[in-house]
Amino acid sequence: MLDVLTGFAIIFTVIAVGFLLAHRGVIGQGEARLQLNRIAFWACTPALIFSSVSTSDTSAFLSPVVGVIAAASVATMLLYWLLSALLFRRSFAETMAGAAASSYYNSVNIGLPIATYVIGDATYVVPALVLQMAVLSPVIIAGLNAGGASLRSIGGSIVAGITAPVVLAAFAGFAVSASGWEVPEPVLAPLEILGGASIPLILMSFGASLKGDSVLTHDRLPTLTATLLKLVGMPAIALGVGYALGLDGTELYAALILAALPTAQNVYNYAATYQVGQTVSRDTVFLTTFLSLPAMLAIAALFG
């Protein structure tokens, strides 16, 4: 249990540091704060993704657990779009931010320790990470970047999604891992150092964004919808898909735990980078990070 608590402690501590630095004026608001997100988006996170994926075992990508997580992620996103159309209408880009917040889970700084301790095997985390970066991230980034309905804007959004640094890093890392080529240490070591700055930068910007703006002050219904879908809806969908595929035991348990992980800070980073849907993504990350532990404990009691 110590590894799980450590993962949560890291997140809350760095967020608190960002909040305090913003309160003291060390981290400015607006453009000054967004520089942290841009550095993470364009340099540090791609380095983290490549260094993690390129050293992973690609055989785990064929696991049915990955298929369950993929289906649950897509179904949860679609369900958010449906609820948004029925209950609260937002722009296309803002709706994409909420849909991402409801389905894009934290597979790195919470996912790894939880998979290691709660599931007892971190095998499924890296394939889940690649799935998000290579499949979901292009769709999310394209949606956030959508500026209108013209063919030119749609095409530009698709290109922006496919060519985003985090997506290219995921593809490159997978290609290296699948080929069996070992990245030379003089190349890999600097990338690991650079990638190590990704999570602190995103979390400090996240903490700084909380200064002067309480959670659930704005976009309350979209945020609560995304939070409920992330903590209850996505695990429920994963359970249904898992049963349909005949999963049981450890594989079903792993799929449910991964589905219940909190919303990833990358969702907020994408929203901050493109400056759309920042409130719903930020508040959903905040709420699910606090509430995911009880949700996972419930899953552990029922299926562990």
PDB file of C-alpha atoms in Angstrom:
ATOM      1  CA  MET A   1       0.000   0.000   0.000  1.00  0.00           C
ATOM      2  CA  LEU A   2       2.965   2.298   0.561  1.00  0.00           C
ATOM      3  CA  ASP A   3       3.659   2.564  -3.189  1.00  0.00           C
ATOM      4  CA  VAL A   4       0.083   3.656  -3.863  1.00  0.00           C
ATOM      5  CA  LEU A   5       0.136   6.268  -1.101  1.00  0.00           C
ATOM      6  CA  THR A   6       3.514   7.481  -2.381  1.00  0.00           C
ATOM      7  CA  GLY A   7       2.039   8.008  -5.858  1.00  0.00           C
ATOM      8  CA  PHE A   8      -0.775  10.136  -4.446  1.00  0.00           C
ATOM      9  CA  ALA A   9       1.604  11.973  -2.087  1.00  0.00           C
ATOM     10  CA  ILE A  10       3.829  12.973  -5.014  1.00  0.00           C
ATOM     11  CA  ILE A  11       0.909  14.468  -6.892  1.00  0.00           C
ATOM     12  CA  PHE A  12      -0.579  16.399  -3.972  1.00  0.00           C
ATOM     13  CA  THR A  13       2.807  17.720  -2.820  1.00  0.00           C
ATOM     14  CA  VAL A  14       3.859  19.071  -6.219  1.00  0.00           C
ATOM     15  CA  ILE A  15       0.399  20.583  -6.784  1.00  0.00           C
ATOM     16  CA  ALA A  16       0.712  22.316  -3.400  1.00  0.00           C
ATOM     17  CA  VAL A  17       4.155  23.656  -4.370  1.00  0.00           C
ATOM     18  CA  GLY A  18       2.691  25.125  -7.567  1.00  0.00           C
ATOM     19  CA  PHE A  19      -0.146  26.745  -5.621  1.00  0.00           C
ATOM     20  CA  LEU A  20       2.241  28.261  -3.060  1.00  0.00           C
ATOM     21  CA  LEU A  21       4.601  29.544  -5.756  1.00  0.00           C
ATOM     22  CA  ALA A  22       1.670  31.192  -7.532  1.00  0.00           C
ATOM     23  CA  HIS A  23       0.514  32.697  -4.231  1.00  0.00           C
ATOM     24  CA  ARG A  24       3.998  34.172  -3.692  1.00  0.00           C
ATOM     25  CA  GLY A  25       4.117  35.467  -7.271  1.00  0.00           C
ATOM     26  CA  VAL A  26       6.958  33.183  -8.354  1.00  0.00           C
ATOM     27  CA  ILE A  27       4.676  31.582 -10.952  1.00  0.00           C
ATOM     28  CA  GLY A  28       2.654  34.227 -12.731  1.00  0.00           C
ATOM     29  CA  GLN A  29      -0.833  33.761 -14.087  1.00  0.00           C
ATOM     30  CA  GLY A  30      -1.913  33.610 -17.718  1.00  0.00           C
ATOM     31  CA  GLU A  31       0.914  33.339 -20.223  1.00  0.00           C
ATOM     32  CA  ALA A  32       3.578  32.998 -17.527  1.00  0.00           C
ATOM     33  CA  ARG A  33       1.935  29.872 -16.096  1.00  0.00           C
ATOM     34  CA  LEU A  34       1.154  28.396 -19.513  1.00  0.00           C
ATOM     35  CA  GLN A  35       4.856  28.372 -20.342  1.00  0.00           C
ATOM     36  CA  LEU A  36       5.198  25.417 -17.950  1.00  0.00           C
ATOM     37  CA  ASN A  37       2.563  23.505 -19.924  1.00  0.00           C
ATOM     38  CA  ARG A  38       4.158  24.340 -23.247  1.00  0.00           C
ATOM     39  CA  ILE A  39       7.578  23.140 -22.125  1.00  0.00           C
ATOM     40  CA  ALA A  40       6.022  19.887 -20.915  1.00  0.00           C
ATOM     41  CA  PHE A  41       3.933  19.462 -24.072  1.00  0.00           C
ATOM     42  CA  TRP A  42       6.670  20.140 -26.609  1.00  0.00           C
ATOM     43  CA  ALA A  43       9.727  18.646 -24.899  1.00  0.00           C
ATOM     44  CA  CYS A  44       9.482  16.878 -21.551  1.00  0.00           C
ATOM     45  CA  THR A  45       6.400  14.687 -22.013  1.00  0.00           C
ATOM     46  CA  PRO A  46       7.534  13.367 -25.437  1.00  0.00           C
ATOM     47  CA  ALA A  47      10.884  12.462 -23.873  1.00  0.00           C
ATOM     48  CA  LEU A  48       9.094  10.668 -21.028  1.00  0.00           C
ATOM     49  CA  ILE A  49       6.827   8.756 -23.430  1.00  0.00           C
ATOM     50  CA  PHE A  50       9.637   7.669 -25.735  1.00  0.00           C
ATOM     51  CA  SER A  51      11.986   6.573 -22.956  1.00  0.00           C
ATOM     52  CA  SER A  52       9.192   4.558 -21.299  1.00  0.00           C
ATOM     53  CA  VAL A  53       7.717   2.924 -24.392  1.00  0.00           C
ATOM     54  CA  SER A  54      11.001   2.141 -26.170  1.00  0.00           C
ATOM     55  CA  THR A  55      12.137  -0.009 -23.242  1.00  0.00           C
ATOM     56  CA  SER A  56       8.816  -1.862 -22.797  1.00  0.00           C
ATOM     57  CA  ASP A  57       7.766  -5.393 -23.785  1.00  0.00           C
ATOM     58  CA  THR A  58       5.460  -5.232 -26.822  1.00  0.00           C
ATOM     59  CA  SER A  59       4.036  -8.721 -26.228  1.00  0.00           C
ATOM     60  CA  ALA A  60       1.716  -7.277 -23.579  1.00  0.00           C
ATOM     61  CA  PHE A  61      -0.065  -5.260 -26.286  1.00  0.00           C
ATOM     62  CA  LEU A  62      -1.951  -8.415 -27.304  1.00  0.00           C
ATOM     63  CA  SER A  63      -3.537  -8.820 -23.876  1.00  0.00           C
ATOM     64  CA  PRO A  64      -7.371  -8.701 -23.775  1.00  0.00           C
ATOM     65  CA  VAL A  65      -7.024  -6.249 -20.869  1.00  0.00           C
ATOM     66  CA  VAL A  66      -5.783  -3.639 -23.347  1.00  0.00           C
ATOM     67  CA  GLY A  67      -8.825  -4.307 -25.549  1.00  0.00           C
ATOM     68  CA  VAL A  68     -11.184  -3.843 -22.611  1.00  0.00           C
ATOM     69  CA  ILE A  69      -9.543  -0.557 -21.642  1.00  0.00           C
ATOM     70  CA  ALA A  70      -9.672   0.673 -25.245  1.00  0.00           C
ATOM     71  CA  ALA A  71     -13.373  -0.141 -25.566  1.00  0.00           C
ATOM     72  CA  ALA A  72     -14.208   1.408 -22.182  1.00  0.00           C
ATOM     73  CA  SER A  73     -12.286   4.599 -23.013  1.00  0.00           C
ATOM     74  CA  VAL A  74     -14.021   5.124 -26.352  1.00  0.00           C
ATOM     75  CA  ALA A  75     -17.480   4.232 -24.972  1.00  0.00           C
ATOM     76  CA  THR A  76     -17.042   6.650 -22.048  1.00  0.00           C
ATOM     77  CA  MET A  77     -16.027   9.477 -24.370  1.00  0.00           C
ATOM     78  CA  LEU A  78     -19.070   8.860 -26.568  1.00  0.00           C
ATOM     79  CA  LEU A  79     -21.351   8.723 -23.520  1.00  0.00           C
ATOM     80  CA  TYR A  80     -20.045  12.120 -22.370  1.00  0.00           C
ATOM     81  CA  TRP A  81     -20.768  13.583 -25.816  1.00  0.00           C
ATOM     82  CA  LEU A  82     -24.314  12.228 -25.621  1.00  0.00           C
ATOM     83  CA  LEU A  83     -24.923  13.596 -22.117  1.00  0.00           C
ATOM     84  CA  SER A  84     -23.426  16.931 -23.122  1.00  0.00           C
ATOM     85  CA  ALA A  85     -25.834  17.188 -26.061  1.00  0.00           C
ATOM     86  CA  LEU A  86     -28.785  16.385 -23.790  1.00  0.00           C
ATOM     87  CA  LEU A  87     -27.921  18.301 -20.614  1.00  0.00           C
ATOM     88  CA  PHE A  88     -25.454  21.087 -21.329  1.00  0.00           C
ATOM     89  CA  ARG A  89     -24.389  22.337 -24.726  1.00  0.00           C
ATOM     90  CA  ARG A  90     -20.808  23.488 -25.140  1.00  0.00           C
ATOM     91  CA  SER A  91     -18.606  24.214 -28.139  1.00  0.00           C
ATOM     92  CA  PHE A  92     -17.026  21.294 -29.967  1.00  0.00           C
ATOM     93  CA  ALA A  93     -13.604  21.934 -28.430  1.00  0.00           C
ATOM     94  CA  GLU A  94     -14.992  22.359 -24.892  1.00  0.00           C
ATOM     95  CA  THR A  95     -17.000  19.156 -25.233  1.00  0.00           C
ATOM     96  CA  MET A  96     -13.861  17.327 -26.335  1.00  0.00           C
ATOM     97  CA  ALA A  97     -12.076  18.575 -23.210  1.00  0.00           C
ATOM     98  CA  GLY A  98     -14.839  17.150 -21.013  1.00  0.00           C
ATOM     99  CA  ALA A  99     -14.936  13.873 -22.952  1.00  0.00           C
ATOM    100  CA  ALA A 100     -11.184  13.502 -22.518  1.00  0.00           C
ATOM    101  CA  ALA A 101     -11.451  14.262 -18.803  1.00  0.00           C
ATOM    102  CA  SER A 102     -14.056  11.516 -18.420  1.00  0.00           C
ATOM    103  CA  SER A 103     -11.986   8.780 -20.072  1.00  0.00           C
ATOM    104  CA  TYR A 104      -8.265   9.587 -20.216  1.00  0.00           C
ATOM    105  CA  TYR A 105      -6.709   8.032 -17.118  1.00  0.00           C
ATOM    106  CA  ASN A 106      -3.436   8.615 -15.276  1.00  0.00           C
ATOM    107  CA  SER A 107      -1.257   5.713 -16.383  1.00  0.00           C
ATOM    108  CA  VAL A 108       2.114   7.079 -15.249  1.00  0.00           C
ATOM    109  CA  ASN A 109       2.624   8.561 -11.794  1.00  0.00           C
ATOM    110  CA  ILE A 110      -0.453   6.894 -10.280  1.00  0.00           C
ATOM    111  CA  GLY A 111      -0.953   4.028 -12.696  1.00  0.00           C
ATOM    112  CA  LEU A 112       2.497   2.527 -12.268  1.00  0.00           C
ATOM    113  CA  PRO A 113       2.544   2.241  -8.445  1.00  0.00           C
ATOM    114  CA  ILE A 114      -1.076   1.109  -8.354  1.00  0.00           C
ATOM    115  CA  ALA A 115      -0.491  -1.536 -10.999  1.00  0.00           C
ATOM    116  CA  THR A 116       2.612  -2.700  -9.181  1.00  0.00           C
ATOM    117  CA  TYR A 117       0.975  -3.045  -5.786  1.00  0.00           C
ATOM    118  CA  VAL A 118      -2.789  -3.377  -6.213  1.00  0.00           C
ATOM    119  CA  ILE A 119      -2.728  -5.541  -9.333  1.00  0.00           C
ATOM    120  CA  GLY A 120       0.676  -7.029  -8.607  1.00  0.00           C
ATOM    121  CA  ASP A 121       1.831  -6.581 -12.213  1.00  0.00           C
ATOM    122  CA  ALA A 122       2.734  -3.419 -14.146  1.00  0.00           C
ATOM    123  CA  THR A 123       2.647  -5.262 -17.484  1.00  0.00           C
ATOM    124  CA  TYR A 124      -0.587  -3.652 -18.640  1.00  0.00           C
ATOM    125  CA  VAL A 125       0.333  -0.043 -17.870  1.00  0.00           C
ATOM    126  CA  VAL A 126       2.725   0.655 -20.758  1.00  0.00           C
ATOM    127  CA  PRO A 127       0.371  -0.767 -23.438  1.00  0.00           C
ATOM    128  CA  ALA A 128      -2.413   1.334 -21.936  1.00  0.00           C
ATOM    129  CA  LEU A 129      -0.114   4.369 -22.094  1.00  0.00           C
ATOM    130  CA  VAL A 130       0.691   3.754 -25.772  1.00  0.00           C
ATOM    131  CA  LEU A 131      -3.003   3.246 -26.517  1.00  0.00           C
ATOM    132  CA  GLN A 132      -3.757   6.662 -25.063  1.00  0.00           C
ATOM    133  CA  MET A 133      -0.868   8.468 -26.722  1.00  0.00           C
ATOM    134  CA  ALA A 134      -1.082   6.845 -30.152  1.00  0.00           C
ATOM    135  CA  VAL A 135      -4.867   6.508 -30.520  1.00  0.00           C
ATOM    136  CA  LEU A 136      -6.728   8.817 -28.132  1.00  0.00           C
ATOM    137  CA  SER A 137      -4.322  11.766 -27.988  1.00  0.00           C
ATOM    138  CA  PRO A 138      -4.517  12.554 -31.732  1.00  0.00           C
ATOM    139  CA  VAL A 139      -8.331  12.564 -31.527  1.00  0.00           C
ATOM    140  CA  ILE A 140      -8.353  14.734 -28.392  1.00  0.00           C
ATOM    141  CA  ILE A 141      -5.781  17.211 -29.677  1.00  0.00           C
ATOM    142  CA  ALA A 142      -7.582  17.456 -33.021  1.00  0.00           C
ATOM    143  CA  GLY A 143     -10.831  18.187 -31.170  1.00  0.00           C
ATOM    144  CA  LEU A 144      -9.262  20.807 -28.912  1.00  0.00           C
ATOM    145  CA  ASN A 145      -7.618  22.428 -31.908  1.00  0.00           C
ATOM    146  CA  ALA A 146     -10.837  22.531 -33.945  1.00  0.00           C
ATOM    147  CA  GLY A 147     -11.482  26.126 -34.917  1.00  0.00           C
ATOM    148  CA  GLY A 148     -14.525  25.743 -37.113  1.00  0.00           C
ATOM    149  CA  ALA A 149     -16.400  23.515 -39.494  1.00  0.00           C
ATOM    150  CA  SER A 150     -14.500  24.230 -42.708  1.00  0.00           C
ATOM    151  CA  LEU A 151     -12.620  21.434 -44.414  1.00  0.00           C
ATOM    152  CA  ARG A 152      -9.378  23.355 -43.972  1.00  0.00           C
ATOM    153  CA  SER A 153      -9.862  23.689 -40.210  1.00  0.00           C
ATOM    154  CA  ILE A 154     -10.883  20.039 -39.859  1.00  0.00           C
ATOM    155  CA  GLY A 155      -7.872  18.910 -41.867  1.00  0.00           C
ATOM    156  CA  GLY A 156      -5.567  21.141 -39.864  1.00  0.00           C
ATOM    157  CA  SER A 157      -6.933  19.741 -36.602  1.00  0.00           C
ATOM    158  CA  ILE A 158      -6.373  16.160 -37.746  1.00  0.00           C
ATOM    159  CA  VAL A 159      -2.806  16.949 -38.793  1.00  0.00           C
ATOM    160  CA  ALA A 160      -2.189  18.700 -35.458  1.00  0.00           C
ATOM    161  CA  GLY A 161      -3.418  15.626 -33.603  1.00  0.00           C
ATOM    162  CA  ILE A 162      -1.376  13.096 -35.561  1.00  0.00           C
ATOM    163  CA  THR A 163       1.814  15.152 -35.518  1.00  0.00           C
ATOM    164  CA  ALA A 164       1.662  16.226 -31.851  1.00  0.00           C
ATOM    165  CA  PRO A 165       5.010  15.570 -30.125  1.00  0.00           C
ATOM    166  CA  VAL A 166       3.538  13.112 -27.596  1.00  0.00           C
ATOM    167  CA  VAL A 167       1.933  11.084 -30.400  1.00  0.00           C
ATOM    168  CA  LEU A 168       5.086  10.945 -32.494  1.00  0.00           C
ATOM    169  CA  ALA A 169       7.060   9.934 -29.400  1.00  0.00           C
ATOM    170  CA  ALA A 170       4.635   7.059 -28.716  1.00  0.00           C
ATOM    171  CA  PHE A 171       4.887   5.776 -32.284  1.00  0.00           C
ATOM    172  CA  ALA A 172       8.682   6.086 -32.295  1.00  0.00           C
ATOM    173  CA  GLY A 173       9.004   4.334 -28.927  1.00  0.00           C
ATOM    174  CA  PHE A 174       6.754   1.487 -30.049  1.00  0.00           C
ATOM    175  CA  ALA A 175       8.732   1.067 -33.282  1.00  0.00           C
ATOM    176  CA  VAL A 176      11.995   0.855 -31.338  1.00  0.00           C
ATOM    177  CA  SER A 177      10.555  -1.625 -28.841  1.00  0.00           C
ATOM    178  CA  ALA A 178       8.966  -3.815 -31.535  1.00  0.00           C
ATOM    179  CA  SER A 179      12.182  -3.933 -33.544  1.00  0.00           C
ATOM    180  CA  GLY A 180      14.179  -5.120 -30.541  1.00  0.00           C
ATOM    181  CA  TRP A 181      16.704  -2.316 -30.987  1.00  0.00           C
ATOM    182  CA  GLU A 182      18.264  -1.088 -27.762  1.00  0.00           C
ATOM    183  CA  VAL A 183      18.614   2.675 -27.530  1.00  0.00           C
ATOM    184  CA  PRO A 184      22.231   3.612 -26.696  1.00  0.00           C
ATOM    185  CA  GLU A 185      22.667   4.883 -23.163  1.00  0.00           C
ATOM    186  CA  PRO A 186      24.121   8.271 -24.277  1.00  0.00           C
ATOM    187  CA  VAL A 187      20.837   8.840 -26.135  1.00  0.00           C
ATOM    188  CA  LEU A 188      18.422   7.341 -23.609  1.00  0.00           C
ATOM    189  CA  ALA A 189      19.873   8.879 -20.440  1.00  0.00           C
ATOM    190  CA  PRO A 190      19.362  12.548 -21.484  1.00  0.00           C
ATOM    191  CA  LEU A 191      15.801  11.728 -22.579  1.00  0.00           C
ATOM    192  CA  GLU A 192      15.087  10.157 -19.184  1.00  0.00           C
ATOM    193  CA  ILE A 193      16.384  13.271 -17.413  1.00  0.00           C
ATOM    194  CA  LEU A 194      14.291  15.528 -19.640  1.00  0.00           C
ATOM    195  CA  GLY A 195      11.241  13.300 -19.249  1.00  0.00           C
ATOM    196  CA  GLY A 196      11.591  13.446 -15.479  1.00  0.00           C
ATOM    197  CA  ALA A 197      10.627  17.133 -15.607  1.00  0.00           C
ATOM    198  CA  SER A 198       7.300  16.457 -17.356  1.00  0.00           C
ATOM    199  CA  ILE A 199       5.126  15.536 -14.397  1.00  0.00           C
ATOM    200  CA  PRO A 200       6.472  18.245 -12.018  1.00  0.00           C
ATOM    201  CA  LEU A 201       5.952  20.963 -14.639  1.00  0.00           C
ATOM    202  CA  ILE A 202       2.360  19.913 -15.353  1.00  0.00           C
ATOM    203  CA  LEU A 203       1.496  19.496 -11.675  1.00  0.00           C
ATOM    204  CA  MET A 204       2.982  22.844 -10.663  1.00  0.00           C
ATOM    205  CA  SER A 205       1.058  24.606 -13.415  1.00  0.00           C
ATOM    206  CA  PHE A 206      -2.036  22.754 -12.262  1.00  0.00           C
ATOM    207  CA  GLY A 207      -1.497  23.917  -8.675  1.00  0.00           C
ATOM    208  CA  ALA A 208      -0.834  27.469  -9.814  1.00  0.00           C
ATOM    209  CA  SER A 209      -4.114  27.479 -11.773  1.00  0.00           C
ATOM    210  CA  LEU A 210      -6.028  26.900  -8.513  1.00  0.00           C
ATOM    211  CA  LYS A 211      -5.001  30.315  -7.161  1.00  0.00           C
ATOM    212  CA  GLY A 212      -8.013  32.577  -6.884  1.00  0.00           C
ATOM    213  CA  ASP A 213     -10.444  30.128  -8.503  1.00  0.00           C
ATOM    214  CA  SER A 214     -12.235  27.492  -6.435  1.00  0.00           C
ATOM    215  CA  VAL A 215     -13.107  24.059  -7.768  1.00  0.00           C
ATOM    216  CA  LEU A 216     -16.638  23.756  -9.221  1.00  0.00           C
ATOM    217  CA  THR A 217     -17.069  27.511  -9.429  1.00  0.00           C
ATOM    218  CA  HIS A 218     -17.618  27.280 -13.182  1.00  0.00           C
ATOM    219  CA  ASP A 219     -18.804  24.475 -15.504  1.00  0.00           C
ATOM    220  CA  ARG A 220     -20.174  22.545 -12.544  1.00  0.00           C
ATOM    221  CA  LEU A 221     -22.475  20.171 -14.449  1.00  0.00           C
ATOM    222  CA  PRO A 222     -19.905  19.208 -17.135  1.00  0.00           C
ATOM    223  CA  THR A 223     -17.280  18.666 -14.432  1.00  0.00           C
ATOM    224  CA  LEU A 224     -19.502  16.509 -12.233  1.00  0.00           C
ATOM    225  CA  THR A 225     -20.603  14.525 -15.285  1.00  0.00           C
ATOM    226  CA  ALA A 226     -17.002  13.865 -16.333  1.00  0.00           C
ATOM    227  CA  THR A 227     -16.053  12.943 -12.753  1.00  0.00           C
ATOM    228  CA  LEU A 228     -18.926  10.486 -12.352  1.00  0.00           C
ATOM    229  CA  LEU A 229     -18.214   8.878 -15.701  1.00  0.00           C
ATOM    230  CA  LYS A 230     -14.521   8.528 -14.894  1.00  0.00           C
ATOM    231  CA  LEU A 231     -14.952   6.949 -11.467  1.00  0.00           C
ATOM    232  CA  VAL A 232     -18.162   4.943 -11.996  1.00  0.00           C
ATOM    233  CA  GLY A 233     -19.132   4.872 -15.657  1.00  0.00           C
ATOM    234  CA  MET A 234     -15.820   3.779 -17.152  1.00  0.00           C
ATOM    235  CA  PRO A 235     -15.242   0.917 -14.641  1.00  0.00           C
ATOM    236  CA  ALA A 236     -18.854  -0.228 -15.189  1.00  0.00           C
ATOM    237  CA  ILE A 237     -18.354  -0.270 -18.952  1.00  0.00           C
ATOM    238  CA  ALA A 238     -15.045  -2.124 -18.508  1.00  0.00           C
ATOM    239  CA  LEU A 239     -16.860  -4.680 -16.354  1.00  0.00           C
ATOM    240  CA  GLY A 240     -19.484  -5.266 -19.035  1.00  0.00           C
ATOM    241  CA  VAL A 241     -16.924  -5.529 -21.840  1.00  0.00           C
ATOM    242  CA  GLY A 242     -14.733  -7.792 -19.717  1.00  0.00           C
ATOM    243  CA  TYR A 243     -17.578 -10.184 -19.024  1.00  0.00           C
ATOM    244  CA  ALA A 244     -18.506 -10.162 -22.726  1.00  0.00           C
ATOM    245  CA  LEU A 245     -14.933 -11.148 -23.630  1.00  0.00           C
ATOM    246  CA  GLY A 246     -14.847 -13.853 -20.985  1.00  0.00           C
ATOM    247  CA  LEU A 247     -12.330 -12.155 -18.694  1.00  0.00           C
ATOM    248  CA  ASP A 248     -12.143 -13.211 -15.073  1.00  0.00           C
ATOM    249  CA  GLY A 249      -9.686 -13.314 -12.201  1.00  0.00           C
ATOM    250  CA  THR A 250      -6.596 -11.147 -12.464  1.00  0.00           C
ATOM    251  CA  GLU A 251      -7.286  -9.880 -15.983  1.00  0.00           C
ATOM    252  CA  LEU A 252     -10.758  -8.592 -15.121  1.00  0.00           C
ATOM    253  CA  TYR A 253      -9.468  -7.095 -11.877  1.00  0.00           C
ATOM    254  CA  ALA A 254      -6.623  -5.341 -13.726  1.00  0.00           C
ATOM    255  CA  ALA A 255      -9.007  -3.892 -16.315  1.00  0.00           C
ATOM    256  CA  LEU A 256     -11.310  -2.510 -13.619  1.00  0.00           C
ATOM    257  CA  ILE A 257      -8.484  -0.973 -11.588  1.00  0.00           C
ATOM    258  CA  LEU A 258      -7.002   0.711 -14.665  1.00  0.00           C
ATOM    259  CA  ALA A 259     -10.448   1.994 -15.663  1.00  0.00           C
ATOM    260  CA  ALA A 260     -10.879   3.559 -12.213  1.00  0.00           C
ATOM    261  CA  LEU A 261      -7.605   5.502 -12.307  1.00  0.00           C
ATOM    262  CA  PRO A 262      -8.060   9.281 -11.980  1.00  0.00           C
ATOM    263  CA  THR A 263      -8.029  11.624 -14.947  1.00  0.00           C
ATOM    264  CA  ALA A 264      -4.497  12.207 -16.217  1.00  0.00           C
ATOM    265  CA  GLN A 265      -2.822  15.582 -15.843  1.00  0.00           C
ATOM    266  CA  ASN A 266      -2.089  15.370 -19.586  1.00  0.00           C
ATOM    267  CA  VAL A 267      -5.747  16.224 -20.221  1.00  0.00           C
ATOM    268  CA  TYR A 268      -5.270  19.497 -18.382  1.00  0.00           C
ATOM    269  CA  ASN A 269      -1.947  20.022 -20.152  1.00  0.00           C
ATOM    270  CA  TYR A 270      -3.597  19.622 -23.572  1.00  0.00           C
ATOM    271  CA  ALA A 271      -6.441  21.959 -22.574  1.00  0.00           C
ATOM    272  CA  ALA A 272      -4.017  24.561 -21.219  1.00  0.00           C
ATOM    273  CA  THR A 273      -1.821  24.325 -24.311  1.00  0.00           C
ATOM    274  CA  TYR A 274      -4.758  24.989 -26.637  1.00  0.00           C
ATOM    275  CA  GLN A 275      -6.478  27.249 -24.069  1.00  0.00           C
ATOM    276  CA  VAL A 276      -9.893  25.623 -24.227  1.00  0.00           C
ATOM    277  CA  GLY A 277     -11.826  23.626 -21.640  1.00  0.00           C
ATOM    278  CA  GLN A 278      -9.285  24.354 -18.932  1.00  0.00           C
ATOM    279  CA  THR A 279     -11.816  24.581 -16.094  1.00  0.00           C
ATOM    280  CA  VAL A 280     -13.591  21.280 -16.662  1.00  0.00           C
ATOM    281  CA  SER A 281     -10.341  19.421 -17.271  1.00  0.00           C
ATOM    282  CA  ARG A 282      -8.604  20.966 -14.252  1.00  0.00           C
ATOM    283  CA  ASP A 283     -11.506  20.388 -11.860  1.00  0.00           C
ATOM    284  CA  THR A 284     -12.087  16.817 -13.069  1.00  0.00           C
ATOM    285  CA  VAL A 285      -8.402  16.005 -12.548  1.00  0.00           C
ATOM    286  CA  PHE A 286      -8.619  17.482  -9.050  1.00  0.00           C
ATOM    287  CA  LEU A 287     -11.813  15.659  -8.029  1.00  0.00           C
ATOM    288  CA  THR A 288     -10.942  12.266  -9.518  1.00  0.00           C
ATOM    289  CA  THR A 289      -7.477  12.326  -7.970  1.00  0.00           C
ATOM    290  CA  PHE A 290      -9.058  12.633  -4.521  1.00  0.00           C
ATOM    291  CA  LEU A 291     -11.971  10.266  -5.131  1.00  0.00           C
ATOM    292  CA  SER A 292     -10.286   7.510  -7.149  1.00  0.00           C
ATOM    293  CA  LEU A 293      -8.705   5.848  -4.117  1.00  0.00           C
ATOM    294  CA  PRO A 294     -12.083   5.003  -2.495  1.00  0.00           C
ATOM    295  CA  ALA A 295     -13.350   3.821  -5.891  1.00  0.00           C
ATOM    296  CA  MET A 296     -10.386   1.482  -6.327  1.00  0.00           C
ATOM    297  CA  LEU A 297     -10.704   0.203  -2.771  1.00  0.00           C
ATOM    298  CA  ALA A 298     -14.332  -0.703  -3.547  1.00  0.00           C
ATOM    299  CA  ILE A 299     -13.238  -2.554  -6.688  1.00  0.00           C
ATOM    300  CA  ALA A 300     -10.552  -4.352  -4.711  1.00  0.00           C
ATOM    301  CA  ALA A 301     -13.114  -5.445  -2.100  1.00  0.00           C
ATOM    302  CA  LEU A 302     -15.475  -6.804  -4.777  1.00  0.00           C
ATOM    303  CA  PHE A 303     -13.078  -8.277  -7.337  1.00  0.00           C
ATOM    304  CA  GLY A 304      -9.613  -8.389  -5.768  1.00  0.00           C
TER     305      GLY A 304
END
